[in-house]
CSV table of C-alpha atoms and ligand atoms in Angstrom, one decimal:
chain,number,residue,atom,x,y,z
A,968,UNK,CA,4.9,-13.5,46.7
A,969,UNK,CA,2.8,-14.8,43.9
A,970,UNK,CA,0.7,-18.1,44.0
A,971,UNK,CA,2.6,-19.4,41.0
A,972,UNK,CA,5.7,-18.2,39.1
A,973,UNK,CA,6.8,-19.5,35.7
A,974,UNK,CA,10.5,-19.0,36.2
A,975,UNK,CA,13.5,-18.3,33.9
A,976,UNK,CA,11.8,-18.9,30.5
A,977,UNK,CA,12.2,-16.9,27.3
A,978,UNK,CA,8.9,-15.1,27.0
A,979,UNK,CA,7.8,-14.8,23.3
A,980,UNK,CA,5.2,-12.2,22.2
A,981,UNK,CA,4.6,-10.7,18.8
A,982,UNK,CA,6.7,-7.7,19.9
A,983,UNK,CA,9.5,-9.1,21.9
A,984,UNK,CA,11.6,-12.1,23.0
A,985,UNK,CA,12.8,-11.6,26.5
A,986,UNK,CA,14.0,-13.5,29.6
A,987,UNK,CA,11.4,-13.0,32.3
A,988,UNK,CA,9.4,-14.6,35.1
A,989,UNK,CA,5.6,-14.6,35.0
A,990,UNK,CA,3.8,-14.1,38.3
A,991,UNK,CA,0.2,-15.6,38.5
A,992,UNK,CA,-2.5,-15.1,41.0
A,993,UNK,CA,-6.1,-16.2,40.8
A,994,UNK,CA,-5.6,-17.5,37.3
A,995,UNK,CA,-4.5,-14.1,36.0
A,996,UNK,CA,-1.0,-12.8,35.0
A,997,UNK,CA,-0.1,-10.3,37.7
A,998,UNK,CA,3.6,-9.5,37.0
A,999,UNK,CA,6.2,-10.0,34.2
A,1000,UNK,CA,9.8,-9.3,35.1
A,1001,UNK,CA,13.0,-10.6,36.7
A,1002,UNK,CA,13.3,-12.2,40.1
A,1003,UNK,CA,9.7,-12.9,40.9
A,1004,UNK,CA,9.0,-15.2,43.9
A,1005,UNK,CA,6.2,-17.7,44.1
A,1006,UNK,CA,4.7,-20.2,46.6
A,1007,UNK,CA,5.0,-22.6,43.7
A,1008,UNK,CA,7.3,-22.4,40.7
A,1009,UNK,CA,7.5,-23.9,37.3
A,1010,UNK,CA,11.1,-24.1,35.9
A,1011,UNK,CA,11.1,-22.8,32.3
A,1012,UNK,CA,14.9,-22.5,32.1
A,1013,UNK,CA,16.0,-23.1,28.5
A,1014,UNK,CA,12.4,-23.1,27.3
A,1015,UNK,CA,10.2,-20.7,25.4
A,1016,UNK,CA,7.0,-19.4,26.9
A,1017,UNK,CA,4.2,-18.7,24.5
A,1018,UNK,CA,0.7,-17.3,25.2
A,1019,UNK,CA,-1.8,-20.2,25.0
A,1020,UNK,CA,-2.6,-21.1,21.4
A,1021,UNK,CA,-6.1,-20.3,20.2
A,1022,UNK,CA,-7.4,-22.7,17.5
A,1023,UNK,CA,-10.1,-20.6,16.0
A,1024,UNK,CA,-11.5,-23.3,13.7
A,1025,UNK,CA,-12.3,-26.8,15.0
A,1026,UNK,CA,-15.2,-29.2,14.4
A,1027,UNK,CA,-15.6,-31.5,17.4
A,1028,UNK,CA,-18.5,-34.1,17.1
A,1029,UNK,CA,-19.6,-32.6,13.8
A,1030,UNK,CA,-22.3,-34.6,11.9
A,1031,UNK,CA,-20.9,-35.0,8.3
A,1032,UNK,CA,-22.0,-37.3,5.5
A,1033,UNK,CA,-23.8,-39.8,7.7
A,1034,UNK,CA,-21.1,-39.9,10.4
A,1035,UNK,CA,-19.6,-37.7,13.1
A,1036,UNK,CA,-16.1,-36.3,13.4
A,1037,UNK,CA,-14.5,-38.6,15.9
A,1038,UNK,CA,-13.4,-36.3,18.6
A,1039,UNK,CA,-15.9,-35.0,21.1
A,1040,UNK,CA,-15.4,-31.9,23.2
A,1041,UNK,CA,-13.6,-34.0,25.8
A,1042,UNK,CA,-11.1,-36.0,23.7
A,1043,UNK,CA,-10.6,-33.1,21.3
A,1044,UNK,CA,-9.7,-30.6,24.0
A,1045,UNK,CA,-7.5,-33.1,25.8
A,1046,UNK,CA,-5.6,-33.3,22.5
A,1047,UNK,CA,-5.7,-29.5,22.3
A,1048,UNK,CA,-4.2,-29.1,25.8
A,1049,UNK,CA,-1.4,-31.6,24.9
A,1050,UNK,CA,-0.6,-29.4,21.9
A,1051,UNK,CA,-0.5,-26.1,23.8
A,1052,UNK,CA,-4.0,-25.0,22.7
A,1053,UNK,CA,-5.9,-23.4,25.6
A,1054,UNK,CA,-8.9,-22.0,23.6
A,1055,UNK,CA,-10.8,-23.5,20.7
A,1056,UNK,CA,-13.5,-21.8,18.7
A,1057,UNK,CA,-15.9,-24.4,17.5
A,1058,UNK,CA,-19.3,-24.1,15.7
A,1059,UNK,CA,-22.9,-24.6,16.4
A,1060,UNK,CA,-24.5,-27.2,14.2
A,1061,UNK,CA,-27.0,-25.4,11.9
A,1062,UNK,CA,-30.0,-27.1,10.4
A,1063,UNK,CA,-32.9,-25.9,8.1
A,1064,UNK,CA,-35.4,-26.5,10.9
A,1065,UNK,CA,-33.7,-24.9,14.0
A,1066,UNK,CA,-32.7,-21.4,14.9
A,1067,UNK,CA,-29.2,-20.2,15.8
A,1068,UNK,CA,-30.1,-19.5,19.5
A,1069,UNK,CA,-31.5,-23.0,19.9
A,1070,UNK,CA,-28.4,-24.5,18.3
A,1071,UNK,CA,-26.2,-22.5,20.7
A,1072,UNK,CA,-28.1,-24.0,23.7
A,1073,UNK,CA,-27.8,-27.5,22.2
A,1074,UNK,CA,-24.1,-27.2,21.6
A,1075,UNK,CA,-23.4,-25.8,25.1
A,1076,UNK,CA,-24.3,-29.2,26.5
A,1077,UNK,CA,-21.5,-30.8,24.5
A,1078,UNK,CA,-19.0,-27.9,25.2
A,1079,UNK,CA,-19.5,-28.6,29.0
A,1080,UNK,CA,-17.1,-31.5,28.7
A,1081,UNK,CA,-14.2,-29.5,27.5
A,1082,UNK,CA,-10.9,-29.2,29.3
A,1083,UNK,CA,-9.8,-26.0,27.6
A,1084,UNK,CA,-11.9,-22.8,27.1
A,1085,UNK,CA,-14.4,-22.8,24.2
A,1086,UNK,CA,-16.0,-20.0,22.2
A,1087,UNK,CA,-18.6,-20.7,19.5
A,1088,UNK,CA,-19.2,-19.5,16.0
A,1089,UNK,CA,-22.9,-19.6,14.9
A,1090,UNK,CA,-23.3,-21.7,11.7
A,1091,UNK,CA,-25.8,-20.1,9.4
A,1092,UNK,CA,-27.9,-22.6,7.5
A,1093,UNK,CA,-31.3,-22.0,5.9
A,1094,UNK,CA,-31.4,-18.5,7.3
A,1095,UNK,CA,-33.8,-16.1,5.5
A,1096,UNK,CA,-34.2,-12.3,5.6
A,1097,UNK,CA,-36.9,-11.6,8.2
A,1098,UNK,CA,-35.2,-13.6,10.9
A,1099,UNK,CA,-33.0,-10.7,11.9
A,1100,UNK,CA,-33.8,-11.4,15.6
A,1101,UNK,CA,-31.9,-14.7,15.5
A,1102,UNK,CA,-28.6,-12.9,15.1
A,1103,UNK,CA,-29.4,-10.4,17.9
A,1104,UNK,CA,-30.4,-13.2,20.2
A,1105,UNK,CA,-27.2,-15.1,19.4
A,1106,UNK,CA,-25.2,-12.0,20.2
A,1107,UNK,CA,-27.0,-11.8,23.6
A,1108,UNK,CA,-25.8,-15.3,24.3
A,1109,UNK,CA,-22.1,-14.5,23.6
A,1110,UNK,CA,-21.8,-15.6,20.0
A,1111,UNK,CA,-20.5,-12.8,17.8
A,1112,UNK,CA,-19.2,-14.5,14.7
A,1113,UNK,CA,-21.3,-16.3,12.1
A,1114,UNK,CA,-20.3,-18.9,9.5
A,1115,UNK,CA,-21.5,-18.9,5.9
A,1116,UNK,CA,-20.8,-21.2,3.0
A,1117,UNK,CA,-20.8,-20.1,-0.7
A,1118,UNK,CA,-20.8,-23.8,-1.7
A,1119,UNK,CA,-22.5,-27.1,-0.6
A,1120,UNK,CA,-25.9,-26.4,-2.2
A,1121,UNK,CA,-26.7,-30.1,-2.1
A,1122,UNK,CA,-26.5,-30.4,1.6
A,1123,UNK,CA,-28.4,-27.1,2.1
A,1124,UNK,CA,-25.4,-25.2,3.5
A,1125,UNK,CA,-25.0,-22.6,0.7
A,1126,UNK,CA,-26.1,-19.1,1.3
A,1127,UNK,CA,-26.8,-17.0,-1.9
A,1128,UNK,CA,-25.1,-13.7,-2.4
A,1129,UNK,CA,-28.3,-11.8,-2.0
A,1130,UNK,CA,-29.1,-13.4,1.4
A,1131,UNK,CA,-25.5,-13.1,2.5
A,1132,UNK,CA,-25.6,-9.4,1.7
A,1133,UNK,CA,-28.7,-8.9,3.9
A,1134,UNK,CA,-27.1,-10.9,6.7
A,1135,UNK,CA,-23.8,-8.9,6.5
A,1136,UNK,CA,-25.8,-5.7,6.9
A,1137,UNK,CA,-27.4,-7.0,10.1
A,1138,UNK,CA,-24.1,-8.2,11.5
A,1139,UNK,CA,-22.4,-4.9,10.7
A,1140,UNK,CA,-25.2,-3.1,12.6
A,1141,UNK,CA,-24.9,-5.4,15.6
A,1142,UNK,CA,-21.1,-5.0,15.7
A,1143,UNK,CA,-20.8,-8.7,15.0
A,1144,UNK,CA,-18.9,-10.4,12.1
A,1145,UNK,CA,-18.9,-13.1,9.5
A,1146,UNK,CA,-16.6,-16.0,8.5
A,1147,UNK,CA,-17.0,-17.6,5.2
A,1148,UNK,CA,-16.1,-20.8,3.5
A,1149,UNK,CA,-15.2,-19.6,-0.1
A,1150,UNK,CA,-15.6,-21.9,-3.1
A,1151,UNK,CA,-17.7,-20.9,-6.0
A,1152,UNK,CA,-20.7,-23.3,-6.3
A,1153,UNK,CA,-21.3,-22.7,-10.0
A,1154,UNK,CA,-17.8,-23.4,-11.0
A,1155,UNK,CA,-17.7,-26.5,-8.9
A,1156,UNK,CA,-20.9,-27.8,-10.6
A,1157,UNK,CA,-19.7,-27.1,-14.1
A,1158,UNK,CA,-16.5,-28.9,-13.5
A,1159,UNK,CA,-18.3,-31.8,-11.8
A,1160,UNK,CA,-20.6,-32.2,-14.8
A,1161,UNK,CA,-17.6,-32.5,-17.1
A,1162,UNK,CA,-15.9,-35.3,-15.2
A,1163,UNK,CA,-16.0,-38.9,-16.5
A,1164,UNK,CA,-16.9,-41.7,-14.1
A,1165,UNK,CA,-13.3,-43.0,-14.4
A,1166,UNK,CA,-12.0,-39.6,-13.2
A,1167,UNK,CA,-14.4,-39.6,-10.2
A,1168,UNK,CA,-12.8,-42.9,-9.3
A,1169,UNK,CA,-9.4,-41.3,-8.9
A,1170,UNK,CA,-8.5,-39.6,-5.6
A,1171,UNK,CA,-6.2,-37.2,-7.4
A,1172,UNK,CA,-9.2,-35.7,-9.3
A,1173,UNK,CA,-10.3,-34.0,-6.1
A,1174,UNK,CA,-7.7,-31.2,-6.7
A,1175,UNK,CA,-8.9,-30.8,-10.3
A,1176,UNK,CA,-12.6,-30.9,-9.3
A,1177,UNK,CA,-12.3,-28.0,-6.8
A,1178,UNK,CA,-9.4,-25.9,-8.1
A,1179,UNK,CA,-8.0,-22.7,-6.8
A,1180,UNK,CA,-10.1,-20.7,-9.3
A,1181,UNK,CA,-13.2,-21.7,-7.3
A,1182,UNK,CA,-11.6,-20.2,-4.2
A,1183,UNK,CA,-10.4,-17.0,-5.9
A,1184,UNK,CA,-13.8,-16.3,-7.5
A,1185,UNK,CA,-15.7,-16.8,-4.3
A,1186,UNK,CA,-13.3,-14.7,-2.2
A,1187,UNK,CA,-13.6,-11.8,-4.7
A,1188,UNK,CA,-17.4,-11.9,-4.5
A,1189,UNK,CA,-17.5,-12.1,-0.7
A,1190,UNK,CA,-14.9,-9.4,-0.5
A,1191,UNK,CA,-17.3,-7.1,-2.5
A,1192,UNK,CA,-20.1,-7.9,-0.1
A,1193,UNK,CA,-17.9,-7.1,2.9
A,1194,UNK,CA,-16.8,-3.9,1.2
A,1195,UNK,CA,-20.3,-2.8,0.4
A,1196,UNK,CA,-21.8,-3.7,3.9
A,1197,UNK,CA,-18.9,-2.8,6.1
A,1198,UNK,CA,-19.2,-6.2,7.8
A,1199,UNK,CA,-16.0,-7.5,9.4
A,1200,UNK,CA,-15.5,-10.7,7.4
A,1201,UNK,CA,-13.0,-13.5,7.9
A,1202,UNK,CA,-12.1,-15.8,5.1
A,1203,UNK,CA,-11.4,-19.3,6.5
A,1204,UNK,CA,-8.9,-21.8,5.3
A,1205,UNK,CA,-7.3,-19.8,2.4
A,1206,UNK,CA,-5.5,-22.5,0.5
A,1207,UNK,CA,-4.2,-20.9,-2.7
A,1208,UNK,CA,-2.2,-18.0,-4.2
A,1209,UNK,CA,-5.4,-17.0,-6.1
A,1210,UNK,CA,-7.4,-16.9,-2.9
A,1211,UNK,CA,-4.8,-14.9,-1.1
A,1212,UNK,CA,-4.6,-12.4,-4.1
A,1213,UNK,CA,-8.3,-11.9,-3.9
A,1214,UNK,CA,-8.0,-11.2,-0.1
A,1215,UNK,CA,-5.3,-8.7,-0.7
A,1216,UNK,CA,-7.2,-6.9,-3.4
A,1217,UNK,CA,-10.4,-6.7,-1.3
A,1218,UNK,CA,-8.4,-5.3,1.6
A,1219,UNK,CA,-6.7,-2.7,-0.7
A,1220,UNK,CA,-10.2,-1.4,-1.5
A,1221,UNK,CA,-11.0,-1.0,2.2
A,1222,UNK,CA,-13.0,-4.2,2.9
A,1223,UNK,CA,-12.7,-5.3,6.5
A,1224,UNK,CA,-11.4,-8.6,5.5
A,1225,UNK,CA,-9.2,-10.9,7.6
A,1226,UNK,CA,-7.8,-14.3,6.5
A,1227,UNK,CA,-6.8,-17.6,7.9
A,1228,UNK,CA,-4.8,-20.5,6.5
A,1229,UNK,CA,-4.2,-24.0,7.9
A,1230,UNK,CA,-1.1,-26.2,8.5
A,1231,UNK,CA,-2.3,-28.7,5.8
A,1232,UNK,CA,-2.1,-25.9,3.1
A,1233,UNK,CA,1.3,-24.8,4.3
A,1234,UNK,CA,3.1,-28.2,4.5
A,1235,UNK,CA,1.1,-30.7,2.2
A,1236,UNK,CA,0.3,-30.6,-1.5
A,1237,UNK,CA,-2.1,-32.5,-3.8
A,1238,UNK,CA,0.7,-35.0,-4.3
A,1239,UNK,CA,-0.6,-36.6,-1.1
A,1240,UNK,CA,-3.6,-37.8,-3.2
A,1241,UNK,CA,-1.3,-40.0,-5.2
A,1242,UNK,CA,-0.4,-42.1,-2.2
A,1243,UNK,CA,-1.9,-45.5,-1.6
A,1244,UNK,CA,-3.7,-44.0,1.3
A,1245,UNK,CA,-4.4,-40.7,-0.5
A,1246,UNK,CA,-8.1,-40.8,0.3
A,1247,UNK,CA,-7.3,-40.2,4.0
A,1248,UNK,CA,-6.1,-36.7,2.9
A,1249,UNK,CA,-9.6,-35.7,1.5
A,1250,UNK,CA,-10.3,-32.2,2.7
A,1251,UNK,CA,-12.1,-29.1,1.4
A,1252,UNK,CA,-10.6,-26.9,0.1
A,1253,UNK,CA,-8.4,-29.5,-1.6
A,1254,UNK,CA,-4.6,-29.6,-1.1
A,1255,UNK,CA,-2.8,-27.4,-3.7
A,1256,UNK,CA,0.7,-27.0,-5.2
A,1257,UNK,CA,4.2,-26.0,-4.1
A,1258,UNK,CA,3.7,-22.5,-5.6
A,1259,UNK,CA,0.5,-22.1,-3.5
A,1260,UNK,CA,2.5,-23.1,-0.4
A,1261,UNK,CA,5.2,-20.5,-1.0
A,1262,UNK,CA,2.5,-17.8,-1.6
A,1263,UNK,CA,0.8,-18.7,1.8
A,1264,UNK,CA,4.1,-18.6,3.8
A,1265,UNK,CA,4.9,-15.2,2.2
A,1266,UNK,CA,1.4,-14.0,3.0
A,1267,UNK,CA,2.0,-15.0,6.7
A,1268,UNK,CA,5.2,-13.0,6.8
A,1269,UNK,CA,3.7,-10.0,5.2
A,1270,UNK,CA,0.7,-10.0,7.6
A,1271,UNK,CA,-1.7,-10.5,4.8
A,1272,UNK,CA,-2.9,-13.6,6.6
A,1273,UNK,CA,-4.0,-12.9,10.2
A,1274,UNK,CA,-4.0,-16.3,11.8
A,1275,UNK,CA,-3.3,-20.1,11.4
A,1276,UNK,CA,-6.1,-22.4,12.5
A,1277,UNK,CA,-6.5,-26.1,11.9
A,1278,UNK,CA,-10.0,-26.8,10.6
A,1279,UNK,CA,-9.6,-29.9,12.9
A,1280,UNK,CA,-12.2,-32.3,11.6
A,1281,UNK,CA,-11.0,-35.8,12.4
A,1282,UNK,CA,-12.2,-39.1,11.1
A,1283,UNK,CA,-10.8,-42.6,11.6
A,1284,UNK,CA,-9.4,-44.8,8.8
A,1285,UNK,CA,-12.6,-46.8,9.0
A,1286,UNK,CA,-14.8,-43.7,8.6
A,1287,UNK,CA,-12.6,-42.6,5.6
A,1288,UNK,CA,-12.8,-46.0,3.9
A,1289,UNK,CA,-12.5,-45.6,0.1
A,1290,UNK,CA,-15.8,-46.5,-1.6
A,1291,UNK,CA,-14.9,-45.9,-5.1
A,1292,UNK,CA,-15.1,-42.1,-5.4
A,1293,UNK,CA,-13.7,-39.1,-3.7
A,1294,UNK,CA,-17.2,-37.6,-3.6
A,1295,UNK,CA,-18.3,-40.3,-1.0
A,1296,UNK,CA,-15.6,-39.5,1.6
A,1297,UNK,CA,-16.1,-37.3,4.7
A,1298,UNK,CA,-13.8,-34.3,4.2
A,1299,UNK,CA,-11.5,-33.1,7.0
A,1300,UNK,CA,-8.2,-33.7,8.7
A,1301,UNK,CA,-7.1,-34.0,12.3
A,1302,UNK,CA,-4.7,-31.3,13.5
A,1303,UNK,CA,-5.5,-29.5,16.8
A,1304,UNK,CA,-2.6,-31.3,18.7
A,1305,UNK,CA,0.0,-30.8,16.0
A,1306,UNK,CA,-0.7,-27.1,15.2
A,1307,UNK,CA,2.0,-25.5,17.4
A,1308,UNK,CA,4.8,-28.1,16.8
A,1309,UNK,CA,4.2,-28.0,13.0
A,1310,UNK,CA,4.1,-24.2,12.7
A,1311,UNK,CA,7.2,-23.9,14.9
A,1312,UNK,CA,9.2,-26.7,13.2
A,1313,UNK,CA,8.2,-26.0,9.6
A,1314,UNK,CA,8.0,-22.3,10.0
A,1315,UNK,CA,10.6,-21.0,12.4
A,1316,UNK,CA,12.8,-24.1,12.1
A,1317,UNK,CA,13.0,-23.8,8.3
A,1318,UNK,CA,13.5,-20.0,8.3
A,1319,UNK,CA,10.0,-19.2,6.9
A,1320,UNK,CA,8.8,-17.4,10.0
A,1321,UNK,CA,10.4,-15.4,12.8
A,1322,UNK,CA,9.9,-16.5,16.3
A,1323,UNK,CA,7.5,-13.6,17.3
A,1324,UNK,CA,5.3,-14.6,14.3
A,1325,UNK,CA,4.3,-17.8,16.2
A,1326,UNK,CA,2.3,-15.9,19.0
A,1327,UNK,CA,1.1,-13.4,16.4
A,1328,UNK,CA,-0.4,-16.0,14.2
A,1329,UNK,CA,-1.5,-18.6,16.8
A,1330,UNK,CA,-2.6,-16.4,19.8
A,1331,UNK,CA,-2.9,-12.7,19.3
A,1332,UNK,CA,-4.2,-12.9,15.7
A,1333,UNK,CA,-7.1,-15.2,16.4
A,1334,UNK,CA,-7.9,-13.3,19.7
A,1335,UNK,CA,-8.1,-10.0,17.9
A,1336,UNK,CA,-10.1,-11.3,14.9
A,1337,UNK,CA,-12.6,-12.9,17.2
A,1338,UNK,CA,-13.0,-10.3,20.0
A,1339,UNK,CA,-11.1,-12.2,22.8
A,1340,UNK,CA,-8.0,-9.9,23.1
A,1341,UNK,CA,-6.3,-9.2,25.5
A,1342,UNK,CA,-8.0,-11.5,28.0
A,1343,UNK,CA,-6.9,-14.3,25.6
A,1344,UNK,CA,-3.9,-14.4,23.3
A,1345,UNK,CA,-1.6,-12.1,25.3
A,1346,UNK,CA,1.2,-12.4,27.9
A,1347,UNK,CA,0.3,-9.1,29.6
A,1348,UNK,CA,-0.6,-8.1,33.2
A,1349,UNK,CA,-4.4,-8.7,33.5
A,1350,UNK,CA,-4.6,-11.4,30.9
A,1351,UNK,CA,-5.8,-15.0,31.7
A,1352,UNK,CA,-2.7,-17.0,32.6
A,1353,UNK,CA,-3.0,-19.3,29.6
A,1354,UNK,CA,0.6,-20.3,28.9
A,1355,UNK,CA,2.6,-22.9,27.0
A,1356,UNK,CA,6.1,-23.9,28.0
A,1357,UNK,CA,7.8,-25.2,24.9
A,1358,UNK,CA,11.1,-27.0,24.5
A,1359,UNK,CA,12.6,-25.6,21.2
A,1360,UNK,CA,15.3,-28.3,21.1
A,1361,UNK,CA,13.4,-31.6,21.5
A,1362,UNK,CA,13.2,-33.5,18.3
A,1363,UNK,CA,10.4,-36.1,18.0
A,1364,UNK,CA,8.5,-38.2,15.5
A,1365,UNK,CA,4.8,-37.7,14.9
A,1366,UNK,CA,3.1,-41.0,15.7
A,1367,UNK,CA,-0.7,-41.1,15.7
A,1368,UNK,CA,-0.7,-43.8,18.4
A,1369,UNK,CA,1.0,-41.4,20.8
A,1370,UNK,CA,-1.2,-38.4,20.0
A,1371,UNK,CA,-4.4,-37.9,21.9
A,1372,UNK,CA,-6.8,-37.2,19.1
A,1373,UNK,CA,-9.3,-40.1,18.7
A,1374,UNK,CA,-8.3,-40.7,15.1
A,1375,UNK,CA,-5.9,-43.5,14.2
A,1376,UNK,CA,-3.9,-41.6,11.5
A,1377,UNK,CA,-2.2,-38.3,11.1
A,1378,UNK,CA,-1.4,-36.6,7.8
A,1379,UNK,CA,2.0,-36.0,9.3
A,1380,UNK,CA,2.7,-39.6,10.5
A,1381,UNK,CA,6.4,-40.3,10.5
A,1382,UNK,CA,7.4,-36.6,10.2
A,1383,UNK,CA,10.3,-35.5,12.4
A,1384,UNK,CA,9.6,-32.2,14.1
A,1385,UNK,CA,11.7,-30.1,16.4
A,1386,UNK,CA,10.1,-28.4,19.4
A,1387,UNK,CA,7.6,-29.9,21.8
A,1388,UNK,CA,5.1,-28.7,24.4
A,1389,UNK,CA,6.2,-29.6,27.9
A,1390,UNK,CA,3.6,-27.7,30.0
A,1391,UNK,CA,0.3,-26.1,29.3
A,1392,UNK,CA,-1.5,-23.8,31.8
A,1393,UNK,CA,-5.1,-22.8,31.6
A,1394,UNK,CA,-6.0,-19.8,33.8
A,1395,UNK,CA,-3.1,-20.5,36.1
A,1396,UNK,CA,-3.7,-24.3,36.4
A,1397,UNK,CA,-1.3,-26.9,34.9
A,1398,UNK,CA,-3.6,-28.9,32.6
A,1399,UNK,CA,-0.8,-30.8,30.8
A,1400,UNK,CA,2.8,-31.5,31.9
A,1401,UNK,CA,5.5,-34.0,30.9
A,1402,UNK,CA,3.2,-36.1,28.8
A,1403,UNK,CA,0.4,-36.3,31.3
A,1404,UNK,CA,-3.0,-34.5,31.1
A,1405,UNK,CA,-4.2,-33.3,34.5
A,1406,UNK,CA,-7.3,-31.3,33.7
A,1407,UNK,CA,-10.5,-32.8,34.8
A,1408,UNK,CA,-13.4,-33.1,32.4
A,1409,UNK,CA,-15.4,-29.8,32.3
A,1410,UNK,CA,-12.4,-27.7,33.4
A,1411,UNK,CA,-12.9,-25.5,30.3
A,1412,UNK,CA,-15.3,-22.6,30.2
A,1413,UNK,CA,-17.6,-21.2,27.6
A,1414,UNK,CA,-16.2,-17.8,26.5
A,1415,UNK,CA,-19.0,-15.3,26.3
A,1416,UNK,CA,-17.9,-12.7,23.7
A,1417,UNK,CA,-19.0,-9.0,23.4
A,1418,UNK,CA,-19.7,-7.3,20.2
A,1419,UNK,CA,-17.7,-4.3,18.9
A,1420,UNK,CA,-14.3,-5.3,20.3
A,1421,UNK,CA,-11.1,-6.1,18.5
A,1422,UNK,CA,-11.5,-7.5,14.9
A,1423,UNK,CA,-8.0,-6.3,14.2
B,227,ZN,ZN1,-14.2,-25.9,8.8
């Protein structure tokens, strides 16, 4: 007799789709099979059961362009739970003056409000060779992945290739890894210099100002650094066919490169910038073309892309008010709550993905890339009982007023999707069921990660 049994569902893993009960004790999966008995049961008849989704790229309460992304760790993780996300990986907030270990301590105070589990990436800003100990100390505090930018010189976030190479060598020695925002700074600058003021006043110019070439060039360079140093390196938010081709090429040379894309690059294009409210779609990298979308879906099927994450960075309409140029907008889109429904509906529903691709890309993939597998991202005996019961037949319309993210718009407003989360379990506790959130503030835990595990 188990404490809790999820009964009669269709259990979906990257390797199989089978009818089975899941027996849970002490927050852990203890049995998977037919005919399990429990003191309490959750009826999953007619439903799919996925491992809890891991959104490996979120920005809660992020200071940007004089404002802050509008979800904090409480509101953002309530939205996550409603969307079947049981783990997020967010970032420390780097500054030129502070050290990564100090930034971890500061961020943990905010993480304490979360209702789902949270791991952290260390954001690397202003780091210089000589401060090797910062990475070692961060690793001792359970942070094993570090975020670099090849762009954003003006805001001080860019790391030069020479400094990045040194950092990659240290991370490789520690058994840690890097994740990199790839857009070539020099190309962005040269294009920006050639734009007329009238072009800067057009939202649609964003896609021209930061084209796919910027991404492809930067991925190629970072791929070379990864190859040279042996550092496991993850390319975040790959948005273009050119970027993906550069990932493929670096991997074929033996670089330990993994890749991510996001729903916005799979289902939206730069045509959104032509809308009356096109400025709400400002994001970096910019939205691309139909051809890029097709290349990314193909990359997912061919396992050239390891995971889908959201880059959830929500702002309200007010925060995104148009002030005459796309360069004045805070960049970022909300998405943590719509990740699973969109990937299921637009991917599986439209024949672009197979059903087992969903847990591969949303759970096992991120868990393996970031050293959380198999405690997270798996329906296996011994894993945390993080589960999503999902009704594959329910059709509903995305309405930002009914979503739990604190923003008042959604890029997918008015879209009809098929498939909806009915129940979310975190370590064996129901945290969301039938439209109601039941997790108390602070229910989530900080996930301390070890070096040298997983990374595909
Ligand atoms: Zn991001």
